[in-house]
Amino acid sequence: MATEVFDSNYLLITLLVTFVFQLVFFLITAVAQFDTLTDLAGSTNFLILALLTFFLAESYHARQILITVCAALWAVRLATFLFARILIWGHDNRFDEMRNSIPKLAAFWFGQFVWVWVVSLPVTVTNATVERDPKLGAADFVGVVMFAVGLLLEAVSDWQKLKFKQDKEKKGKWCDVGLWKYSRHPNYFGEILLWWGLFAISTPILSNGQWAVLASPLLISVLLLFVSGLPLLEASANEKYGGNPEFAPYRARTSIMVPMPNGLWEALPGWLKRTVLLEWKMYEAKGKEEGKEEAEGYGATGKGPAGSSQGETDPAENA
């Protein structure tokens, strides 16, 4: 028998828990000027919501176990990586301009609150739905494969970039080792892929208004493709490395998102790259001043609130 708290889909209880959790860490940051736990607060909040809704349901269906385990794996991996990274760098320059501005800091934490709650929806609603329990099928298989591939891409590329940035001989260079040789943003591709995978796992139990959980992968995709992800990092890289004669050839031979051999990317027709493969005009190099002004519009390092917790860049360096 499921324990109903406020509503049958656990939307209000998860909203309340997320708000209180993020509020506590906002107050710690505002009062103590302390950045070490900021990203940890985002990733651990996902874990809390997954476990909370799973145990509230008291039904333990196979799909609930599957999606909760997947979400927990992602959250623990991300939390561990982000916490280790901030301990290594010791400073998060994304918050340099926010620490003395309560409105800016509050806006960041509100954004993280929305990000956690919305993106968790497939897990929340799947765990809350106890009256329908179809057998695991094709959608679940596809979802698990997407999740596993996405998690592997994200974890490996994050680790490769961290090790690259720790190499003093590579200081001032762009990361082009491992997966980064085949994609300029392999971790973004992994992040988007895994959340679409979790959405796929949830689809067999969805009905009527529950399909609103589609907002989860859509939000991740919009943030990374249009807001705090590719536009800002591509602009930053173009500004930082644009004067290096080796950078343009690297961009030309390397897929922007989907990892693939350099030769294959170069051989693909331009129209295909500029459409479904995301090499859009908005990511092309701009004039130095124009690119700088656009980045400054998003804060000290050009990060939106949700993108800050994705582990895509080092807090000590912008690109």
Coordinates of C-alpha atoms in Angstrom, one line a residue:
M1 CA 0.0 0.0 0.0
A2 CA 1.4 3.3 -1.1
T3 CA 1.7 6.2 1.4
E4 CA 0.0 9.2 -0.2
V5 CA 1.5 12.5 0.9
F6 CA -0.4 15.6 -0.3
D7 CA -1.1 14.1 -3.8
S8 CA -0.9 10.8 -5.5
N9 CA 2.1 11.7 -7.7
Y10 CA 4.2 13.0 -4.8
L11 CA 4.6 16.3 -6.6
L12 CA 4.0 18.5 -3.6
I13 CA 6.1 16.5 -1.1
T14 CA 9.0 16.5 -3.5
L15 CA 8.6 20.2 -4.2
L16 CA 8.6 21.0 -0.5
V17 CA 11.6 18.8 0.3
T18 CA 13.6 20.2 -2.6
F19 CA 12.7 23.8 -1.6
V20 CA 13.7 23.3 2.0
F21 CA 16.9 21.4 1.1
Q22 CA 18.0 24.1 -1.4
L23 CA 17.0 26.9 1.0
V24 CA 19.2 25.5 3.8
F25 CA 22.3 25.4 1.5
F26 CA 21.5 28.9 0.2
L27 CA 21.5 30.2 3.7
I28 CA 24.8 28.4 4.4
T29 CA 26.3 29.9 1.2
A30 CA 25.0 33.4 1.9
V31 CA 26.1 33.6 5.6
A32 CA 29.4 31.6 5.5
Q33 CA 30.5 32.5 1.9
F34 CA 31.1 28.8 1.5
D35 CA 31.1 27.2 -2.0
T36 CA 32.3 23.7 -1.3
L37 CA 28.9 22.1 -0.9
T38 CA 27.0 24.1 -3.6
D39 CA 27.2 21.5 -6.4
L40 CA 26.9 18.7 -3.8
A41 CA 23.5 20.1 -2.8
G42 CA 22.1 19.7 -6.3
S43 CA 23.2 16.1 -6.9
T44 CA 22.4 14.8 -3.4
N45 CA 18.9 16.3 -3.7
F46 CA 18.3 14.0 -6.7
L47 CA 19.3 11.0 -4.6
I48 CA 17.0 12.1 -1.7
L49 CA 14.0 12.5 -4.0
A50 CA 14.6 9.1 -5.7
L51 CA 14.9 7.2 -2.4
L52 CA 12.1 9.2 -0.7
T53 CA 9.5 8.5 -3.4
F54 CA 10.6 4.8 -3.7
F55 CA 10.1 4.1 0.0
L56 CA 6.9 6.1 0.2
A57 CA 5.4 4.0 -2.5
E58 CA 5.9 0.8 -0.6
S59 CA 5.2 -1.3 -3.7
Y60 CA 8.7 -2.0 -5.0
H61 CA 7.7 -2.9 -8.6
A62 CA 10.5 -3.9 -11.0
R63 CA 10.3 -0.6 -12.9
Q64 CA 10.4 1.4 -9.7
I65 CA 13.5 -0.4 -8.6
L66 CA 15.1 0.0 -12.0
I67 CA 14.5 3.7 -12.4
T68 CA 15.5 4.4 -8.7
V69 CA 18.7 2.5 -9.0
C70 CA 19.6 4.3 -12.3
A71 CA 18.8 7.8 -10.7
A72 CA 20.8 6.9 -7.6
L73 CA 23.8 5.7 -9.6
W74 CA 23.8 9.0 -11.6
A75 CA 23.4 11.1 -8.5
V76 CA 26.1 9.4 -6.5
R77 CA 28.6 9.5 -9.4
L78 CA 28.0 13.2 -10.0
A79 CA 28.1 14.1 -6.3
T80 CA 31.4 12.2 -5.8
F81 CA 32.9 13.8 -8.9
L82 CA 31.9 17.3 -8.2
F83 CA 32.9 17.1 -4.5
A84 CA 36.3 15.7 -5.4
R85 CA 36.8 18.4 -8.1
I86 CA 36.0 21.3 -5.8
L87 CA 38.4 19.9 -3.2
I88 CA 41.1 19.7 -5.8
W89 CA 40.5 23.2 -7.1
G90 CA 39.6 24.7 -3.7
H91 CA 37.7 27.6 -5.3
D92 CA 34.6 28.0 -7.5
N93 CA 34.9 31.2 -9.5
R94 CA 31.4 31.0 -10.8
F95 CA 30.3 32.6 -7.5
D96 CA 32.8 35.4 -7.4
E97 CA 30.3 38.0 -8.4
M98 CA 27.4 36.4 -6.5
R99 CA 28.8 36.2 -3.0
N100 CA 28.2 39.8 -2.3
S101 CA 24.9 40.0 -4.1
I102 CA 22.0 38.2 -2.3
P103 CA 19.6 38.6 -5.3
K104 CA 22.1 37.0 -7.7
L105 CA 22.9 34.2 -5.2
A106 CA 19.2 33.6 -4.6
A107 CA 18.5 33.5 -8.3
F108 CA 21.1 30.8 -8.7
W109 CA 19.7 28.7 -5.8
F110 CA 16.1 29.1 -7.1
G111 CA 17.3 27.9 -10.5
Q112 CA 18.9 24.9 -8.9
F113 CA 15.7 24.2 -7.0
V114 CA 13.6 24.2 -10.2
W115 CA 16.2 22.1 -12.0
V116 CA 16.3 19.4 -9.4
W117 CA 12.5 19.2 -9.0
V118 CA 11.6 19.2 -12.7
V119 CA 14.4 16.9 -13.9
S120 CA 13.5 14.3 -11.2
L121 CA 9.9 14.1 -12.4
P122 CA 10.2 10.7 -14.3
V123 CA 11.6 9.1 -11.2
T124 CA 9.0 10.8 -8.9
V125 CA 6.0 9.9 -11.0
T126 CA 7.2 6.3 -11.7
N127 CA 7.6 5.6 -8.0
A128 CA 4.3 7.2 -7.2
T129 CA 2.3 5.1 -9.7
V130 CA 1.5 1.8 -8.0
E131 CA -1.8 1.0 -9.6
R132 CA -0.2 0.2 -13.0
D133 CA 2.7 -2.2 -13.3
P134 CA 3.1 -3.4 -16.8
K135 CA 5.9 -5.9 -17.4
L136 CA 9.3 -4.6 -18.4
G137 CA 9.5 -4.3 -22.1
A138 CA 11.1 -2.7 -25.1
A139 CA 10.8 0.9 -23.7
D140 CA 12.5 -0.2 -20.6
F141 CA 15.3 -1.9 -22.5
V142 CA 15.9 1.1 -24.8
G143 CA 15.8 3.4 -21.8
V144 CA 18.4 1.4 -19.8
V145 CA 20.7 1.2 -22.8
M146 CA 20.4 5.0 -23.3
F147 CA 21.0 5.6 -19.6
A148 CA 24.0 3.2 -19.4
V149 CA 25.7 4.7 -22.5
G150 CA 25.0 8.2 -21.4
L151 CA 26.3 7.6 -17.8
L152 CA 29.4 6.0 -19.2
L153 CA 30.1 8.9 -21.6
E154 CA 29.5 11.5 -18.9
A155 CA 31.6 9.7 -16.2
V156 CA 34.6 8.9 -18.5
S157 CA 34.7 12.4 -20.2
D158 CA 34.4 14.2 -16.8
W159 CA 37.3 12.2 -15.5
Q160 CA 39.4 12.6 -18.7
K161 CA 39.0 16.4 -18.6
L162 CA 39.8 16.6 -14.9
K163 CA 43.0 14.7 -15.4
F164 CA 43.8 16.9 -18.4
K165 CA 43.4 20.1 -16.4
Q166 CA 45.6 18.8 -13.7
D167 CA 48.5 18.3 -16.1
K168 CA 50.5 21.5 -15.8
E169 CA 52.0 21.0 -19.3
K170 CA 48.5 21.2 -20.7
K171 CA 47.7 24.6 -19.1
G172 CA 46.1 27.0 -21.6
K173 CA 45.2 24.2 -24.0
W174 CA 41.8 22.8 -24.9
C175 CA 41.0 19.2 -23.9
D176 CA 41.4 16.9 -27.0
V177 CA 42.2 13.6 -25.3
G178 CA 40.1 10.5 -25.0
L179 CA 36.4 11.1 -25.8
W180 CA 37.2 14.8 -26.2
K181 CA 39.1 13.8 -29.4
Y182 CA 35.8 12.7 -30.9
S183 CA 33.4 15.2 -29.4
R184 CA 33.8 18.8 -28.2
H185 CA 31.1 18.1 -25.5
P186 CA 30.9 14.3 -24.8
N187 CA 29.6 14.8 -21.3
Y188 CA 26.7 17.0 -22.5
F189 CA 25.7 14.3 -25.0
G190 CA 25.9 11.7 -22.2
E191 CA 23.8 13.9 -19.8
I192 CA 21.0 14.5 -22.4
L193 CA 21.0 10.8 -23.5
L194 CA 20.7 9.4 -20.0
W195 CA 17.8 11.6 -19.0
W196 CA 15.9 10.7 -22.2
G197 CA 16.6 7.1 -21.2
L198 CA 15.1 7.6 -17.8
F199 CA 12.1 9.2 -19.4
A200 CA 11.8 6.2 -21.7
I201 CA 11.7 3.8 -18.7
S202 CA 8.8 5.8 -17.2
T203 CA 6.6 5.9 -20.3
P204 CA 4.8 2.5 -19.9
I205 CA 3.1 3.7 -16.7
L206 CA 2.3 7.2 -17.8
S207 CA -1.3 8.3 -18.4
N208 CA -3.1 11.6 -18.9
G209 CA -1.3 14.5 -17.1
Q210 CA 1.6 12.3 -16.1
W211 CA 3.0 12.8 -19.5
A212 CA 4.1 16.2 -18.2
V213 CA 7.2 14.4 -17.0
L214 CA 8.5 15.0 -20.6
A215 CA 9.5 18.4 -19.1
S216 CA 12.5 16.6 -17.5
P217 CA 14.5 15.6 -20.6
L218 CA 13.3 18.7 -22.4
L219 CA 14.6 21.0 -19.7
I220 CA 18.0 19.3 -19.7
S221 CA 18.1 19.5 -23.5
V222 CA 17.1 23.2 -23.6
L223 CA 19.5 24.2 -20.9
L224 CA 22.5 22.5 -22.4
L225 CA 21.8 23.3 -26.1
F226 CA 20.4 26.9 -25.8
V227 CA 21.1 28.4 -22.3
S228 CA 23.9 27.5 -19.9
G229 CA 25.7 24.9 -22.1
L230 CA 26.9 24.9 -25.6
P231 CA 26.3 28.6 -26.5
L232 CA 28.4 29.8 -23.5
L233 CA 31.2 27.2 -23.7
E234 CA 31.6 27.4 -27.4
A235 CA 31.7 31.2 -27.2
S236 CA 34.3 31.0 -24.4
A237 CA 36.4 28.5 -26.3
N238 CA 36.3 30.6 -29.5
E239 CA 37.4 33.7 -27.6
K240 CA 40.1 31.9 -25.6
Y241 CA 41.6 29.8 -28.3
G242 CA 40.5 31.5 -31.5
G243 CA 44.0 33.0 -32.0
N244 CA 45.6 29.6 -31.9
P245 CA 46.1 28.3 -35.5
E246 CA 45.5 24.7 -34.4
F247 CA 42.0 25.4 -32.9
A248 CA 40.1 25.9 -36.1
P249 CA 41.2 22.6 -37.5
Y250 CA 40.3 20.9 -34.2
R251 CA 36.7 22.4 -34.4
A252 CA 36.4 21.4 -38.1
R253 CA 37.3 17.8 -37.5
T254 CA 35.5 17.2 -34.2
S255 CA 31.8 16.6 -33.7
I256 CA 30.2 19.2 -31.4
M257 CA 28.2 16.6 -29.5
V258 CA 27.8 13.0 -30.8
P259 CA 31.2 11.2 -30.4
M260 CA 32.4 9.9 -33.8
P261 CA 35.6 9.4 -35.7
N262 CA 37.1 12.6 -37.0
G263 CA 37.2 11.3 -40.5
L264 CA 33.5 10.4 -40.5
W265 CA 32.6 13.8 -39.1
E266 CA 34.6 15.6 -41.9
A267 CA 33.1 13.4 -44.6
L268 CA 29.5 14.1 -43.5
P269 CA 27.6 16.7 -45.6
G270 CA 27.4 20.2 -44.2
W271 CA 23.6 20.3 -44.2
L272 CA 23.5 17.2 -41.9
K273 CA 26.0 18.8 -39.5
R274 CA 24.1 22.0 -39.4
T275 CA 20.8 20.4 -38.6
V276 CA 20.4 17.1 -36.7
L277 CA 24.1 17.0 -35.6
L278 CA 23.8 20.4 -33.9
E279 CA 26.7 22.3 -35.5
W280 CA 24.4 25.3 -35.6
K281 CA 25.3 28.9 -36.6
M282 CA 24.7 30.1 -33.1
Y283 CA 27.8 28.3 -31.9
E284 CA 30.1 29.9 -34.5
A285 CA 32.9 32.3 -33.5
K286 CA 31.8 35.9 -33.0
G287 CA 33.7 39.1 -32.7
K288 CA 35.7 39.2 -29.5
E289 CA 33.7 42.0 -27.9
E290 CA 30.3 40.5 -28.9
G291 CA 31.2 37.1 -27.5
K292 CA 32.5 38.7 -24.3
E293 CA 29.4 40.7 -23.7
E294 CA 27.1 37.7 -24.3
A295 CA 29.1 35.6 -21.8
E296 CA 29.0 38.4 -19.2
G297 CA 25.3 38.4 -19.4
Y298 CA 25.2 35.1 -17.6
G299 CA 27.5 35.9 -14.7
A300 CA 31.1 35.7 -13.9
T301 CA 31.8 32.6 -16.0
G302 CA 28.8 32.5 -18.2
K303 CA 27.0 29.8 -16.3
G304 CA 23.3 29.4 -15.9
P305 CA 22.1 28.0 -12.5
A306 CA 21.3 24.5 -13.7
G307 CA 24.4 24.1 -15.9
S308 CA 26.6 24.8 -12.9
S309 CA 25.8 21.4 -11.4
Q310 CA 26.4 19.3 -14.5
G311 CA 30.1 18.9 -14.0
E312 CA 30.9 20.1 -17.5
T313 CA 33.7 22.5 -16.7
D314 CA 36.3 23.1 -14.0
P315 CA 35.2 25.9 -11.5
A316 CA 38.7 27.2 -11.7
E317 CA 38.8 27.6 -15.4
N318 CA 36.1 28.5 -17.9
A319 CA 37.0 26.3 -20.9

